[in-house]
PDB file of C-alpha atoms in Angstrom:
ATOM      1  CA  UNK P   1      -0.079   0.069  -0.044  1.00 44.00           C
ATOM      2  CA  UNK P   2       2.988   2.165   0.721  1.00 42.00           C
ATOM      3  CA  UNK P   3       4.618   1.920  -2.784  1.00 44.00           C
ATOM      4  CA  UNK P   4       1.197   2.594  -4.445  1.00 41.00           C
ATOM      5  CA  UNK P   5       0.572   5.848  -2.751  1.00 41.00           C
ATOM      6  CA  UNK P   6       3.885   7.064  -3.187  1.00 40.00           C
ATOM      7  CA  UNK P   7       3.570   6.294  -6.880  1.00 39.00           C
ATOM      8  CA  UNK P   8       0.489   8.005  -6.845  1.00 38.00           C
ATOM      9  CA  UNK P   9       1.688  11.340  -5.361  1.00 37.00           C
ATOM     10  CA  UNK P  10       4.825  11.434  -7.554  1.00 37.00           C
ATOM     11  CA  UNK P  11       2.157  11.297 -10.314  1.00 38.00           C
ATOM     12  CA  UNK P  12       0.295  13.825  -9.079  1.00 39.00           C
ATOM     13  CA  UNK P  13       3.241  16.202  -8.553  1.00 36.00           C
ATOM     14  CA  UNK P  14       4.238  15.651 -11.996  1.00 41.00           C
ATOM     15  CA  UNK P  15       1.002  16.356 -13.460  1.00 38.00           C
ATOM     16  CA  UNK P  16       0.631  19.546 -11.195  1.00 38.00           C
ATOM     17  CA  UNK P  17       4.302  20.670 -12.615  1.00 43.00           C
ATOM     18  CA  UNK P  18       3.358  19.762 -16.185  1.00 45.00           C
ATOM     19  CA  UNK P  19       0.118  22.136 -15.688  1.00 43.00           C
ATOM     20  CA  UNK P  20       2.003  25.111 -14.233  1.00 45.00           C
ATOM     21  CA  UNK P  21       4.786  25.117 -17.215  1.00 45.00           C
ATOM     22  CA  UNK P  22       1.888  24.812 -19.695  1.00 44.00           C
ATOM     23  CA  UNK P  23       0.249  28.115 -18.000  1.00 43.00           C
ATOM     24  CA  UNK P  24       3.403  29.934 -17.786  1.00 43.00           C
ATOM     25  CA  UNK P  25       4.210  29.238 -21.087  1.00 47.00           C
ATOM     26  CA  UNK P  26       0.945  30.259 -22.731  1.00 46.00           C
ATOM     27  CA  UNK P  27       1.183  33.617 -20.590  1.00 45.00           C
ATOM     28  CA  UNK P  28       4.204  34.095 -22.257  1.00 50.00           C
ATOM     29  CA  UNK P  29       3.150  33.581 -25.968  1.00 53.00           C
ATOM     30  CA  UNK P  30       0.029  35.568 -25.187  1.00 55.00           C
ATOM     31  CA  UNK P  31       2.009  38.596 -24.183  1.00 59.00           C
ATOM     32  CA  UNK P  32       0.657  38.606 -20.737  1.00 64.00           C
ATOM     33  CA  UNK P  33       4.199  38.607 -18.903  1.00 75.00           C
ATOM     34  CA  UNK P  34       7.381  40.560 -19.512  1.00 78.00           C
ATOM     35  CA  UNK P  35      10.731  38.689 -19.207  1.00 86.00           C
ATOM     36  CA  UNK P  36      13.466  38.890 -16.927  1.00 89.00           C
ATOM     37  CA  UNK P  37      16.692  39.833 -17.930  1.00 89.00           C
ATOM     38  CA  UNK P  38      19.896  40.487 -16.435  1.00 94.00           C
ATOM     39  CA  UNK P  39      23.284  41.581 -18.162  1.00 93.00           C
ATOM     40  CA  UNK P  40      26.783  42.453 -16.925  1.00 94.00           C
ATOM     41  CA  UNK P  41      28.832  45.250 -18.240  1.00 93.00           C
ATOM     42  CA  UNK P  42      32.712  45.292 -17.057  1.00 94.00           C
ATOM     43  CA  UNK P  43      34.673  48.689 -16.320  1.00 93.00           C
ATOM     44  CA  UNK P  44      37.883  49.861 -15.069  1.00 94.00           C
ATOM     45  CA  UNK P  45      36.195  52.292 -12.565  1.00 92.00           C
ATOM     46  CA  UNK P  46      32.959  52.040 -10.687  1.00 88.00           C
ATOM     47  CA  UNK P  47      29.603  53.283 -12.618  1.00 87.00           C
ATOM     48  CA  UNK P  48      26.635  54.725 -10.647  1.00 83.00           C
ATOM     49  CA  UNK P  49      23.783  52.407  -9.851  1.00 78.00           C
ATOM     50  CA  UNK P  50      20.345  53.236 -10.776  1.00 79.00           C
ATOM     51  CA  UNK P  51      16.979  51.871  -9.652  1.00 89.00           C
ATOM     52  CA  UNK P  52      14.019  53.186 -11.557  1.00 88.00           C
ATOM     53  CA  UNK P  53      11.718  52.591 -14.738  1.00 88.00           C
ATOM     54  CA  UNK P  54      13.340  52.298 -18.112  1.00 82.00           C
ATOM     55  CA  UNK P  55      10.830  52.208 -20.891  1.00 84.00           C
ATOM     56  CA  UNK P  56       8.135  49.274 -19.906  1.00 88.00           C
ATOM     57  CA  UNK P  57      10.564  47.996 -17.541  1.00 89.00           C
ATOM     58  CA  UNK P  58      11.434  48.519 -13.947  1.00 92.00           C
ATOM     59  CA  UNK P  59      15.464  48.195 -14.052  1.00 92.00           C
ATOM     60  CA  UNK P  60      17.961  47.889 -11.196  1.00 93.00           C
ATOM     61  CA  UNK P  61      21.921  48.106 -11.726  1.00 91.00           C
ATOM     62  CA  UNK P  62      24.129  47.248  -9.028  1.00 91.00           C
ATOM     63  CA  UNK P  63      27.775  47.926  -8.721  1.00 92.00           C
ATOM     64  CA  UNK P  64      30.083  44.766  -7.872  1.00 93.00           C
ATOM     65  CA  UNK P  65      33.414  44.840  -7.618  1.00 94.00           C
ATOM     66  CA  UNK P  66      35.847  42.236  -9.230  1.00 96.00           C
ATOM     67  CA  UNK P  67      38.523  41.328  -6.836  1.00 96.00           C
ATOM     68  CA  UNK P  68      41.833  39.264  -7.163  1.00 96.00           C
ATOM     69  CA  UNK P  69      42.645  37.442  -4.193  1.00 95.00           C
ATOM     70  CA  UNK P  70      46.491  35.881  -3.373  1.00 95.00           C
ATOM     71  CA  UNK P  71      47.484  33.878  -0.498  1.00 94.00           C
ATOM     72  CA  UNK P  72      50.497  35.207   1.118  1.00 91.00           C
ATOM     73  CA  UNK P  73      53.304  32.718   2.528  1.00 91.00           C
ATOM     74  CA  UNK P  74      51.862  33.026   6.091  1.00 91.00           C
ATOM     75  CA  UNK P  75      48.514  31.896   5.086  1.00 91.00           C
ATOM     76  CA  UNK P  76      46.230  35.172   5.180  1.00 94.00           C
ATOM     77  CA  UNK P  77      44.512  36.326   1.951  1.00 94.00           C
ATOM     78  CA  UNK P  78      44.719  39.574   0.425  1.00 94.00           C
ATOM     79  CA  UNK P  79      42.297  41.152  -2.174  1.00 95.00           C
ATOM     80  CA  UNK P  80      42.511  43.951  -4.346  1.00 96.00           C
ATOM     81  CA  UNK P  81      39.925  45.081  -6.872  1.00 96.00           C
ATOM     82  CA  UNK P  82      41.114  44.938 -10.416  1.00 96.00           C
ATOM     83  CA  UNK P  83      38.020  46.216 -12.031  1.00 96.00           C
ATOM     84  CA  UNK P  84      33.978  46.702 -11.657  1.00 96.00           C
ATOM     85  CA  UNK P  85      30.986  45.167 -13.279  1.00 94.00           C
ATOM     86  CA  UNK P  86      27.719  47.027 -13.502  1.00 93.00           C
ATOM     87  CA  UNK P  87      24.837  44.310 -13.380  1.00 94.00           C
ATOM     88  CA  UNK P  88      21.632  44.999 -14.999  1.00 92.00           C
ATOM     89  CA  UNK P  89      18.583  43.458 -14.073  1.00 94.00           C
ATOM     90  CA  UNK P  90      15.050  44.445 -15.608  1.00 92.00           C
ATOM     91  CA  UNK P  91      11.555  42.958 -15.662  1.00 90.00           C
TER      92      UNK P  91
END
């Protein structure tokens, strides 16, 4: 009896996941939902971040340091910022 109920539960979960995937793809096909996208830009200096509307999307720009770390002979780690990444996230 346990084997049957666990198989049934797994099957029900699979059907539910398939239905959710179908509804999500149908919404995208109908144009009802906007895409979410992320893009990274690399710079030598830090650029200004921004959060707000850009056209029909709400975008957030984050400044992220690119670090290069080296382990010293005594076992301590020292890091140095070698560049910056501006990450754009829009939805």
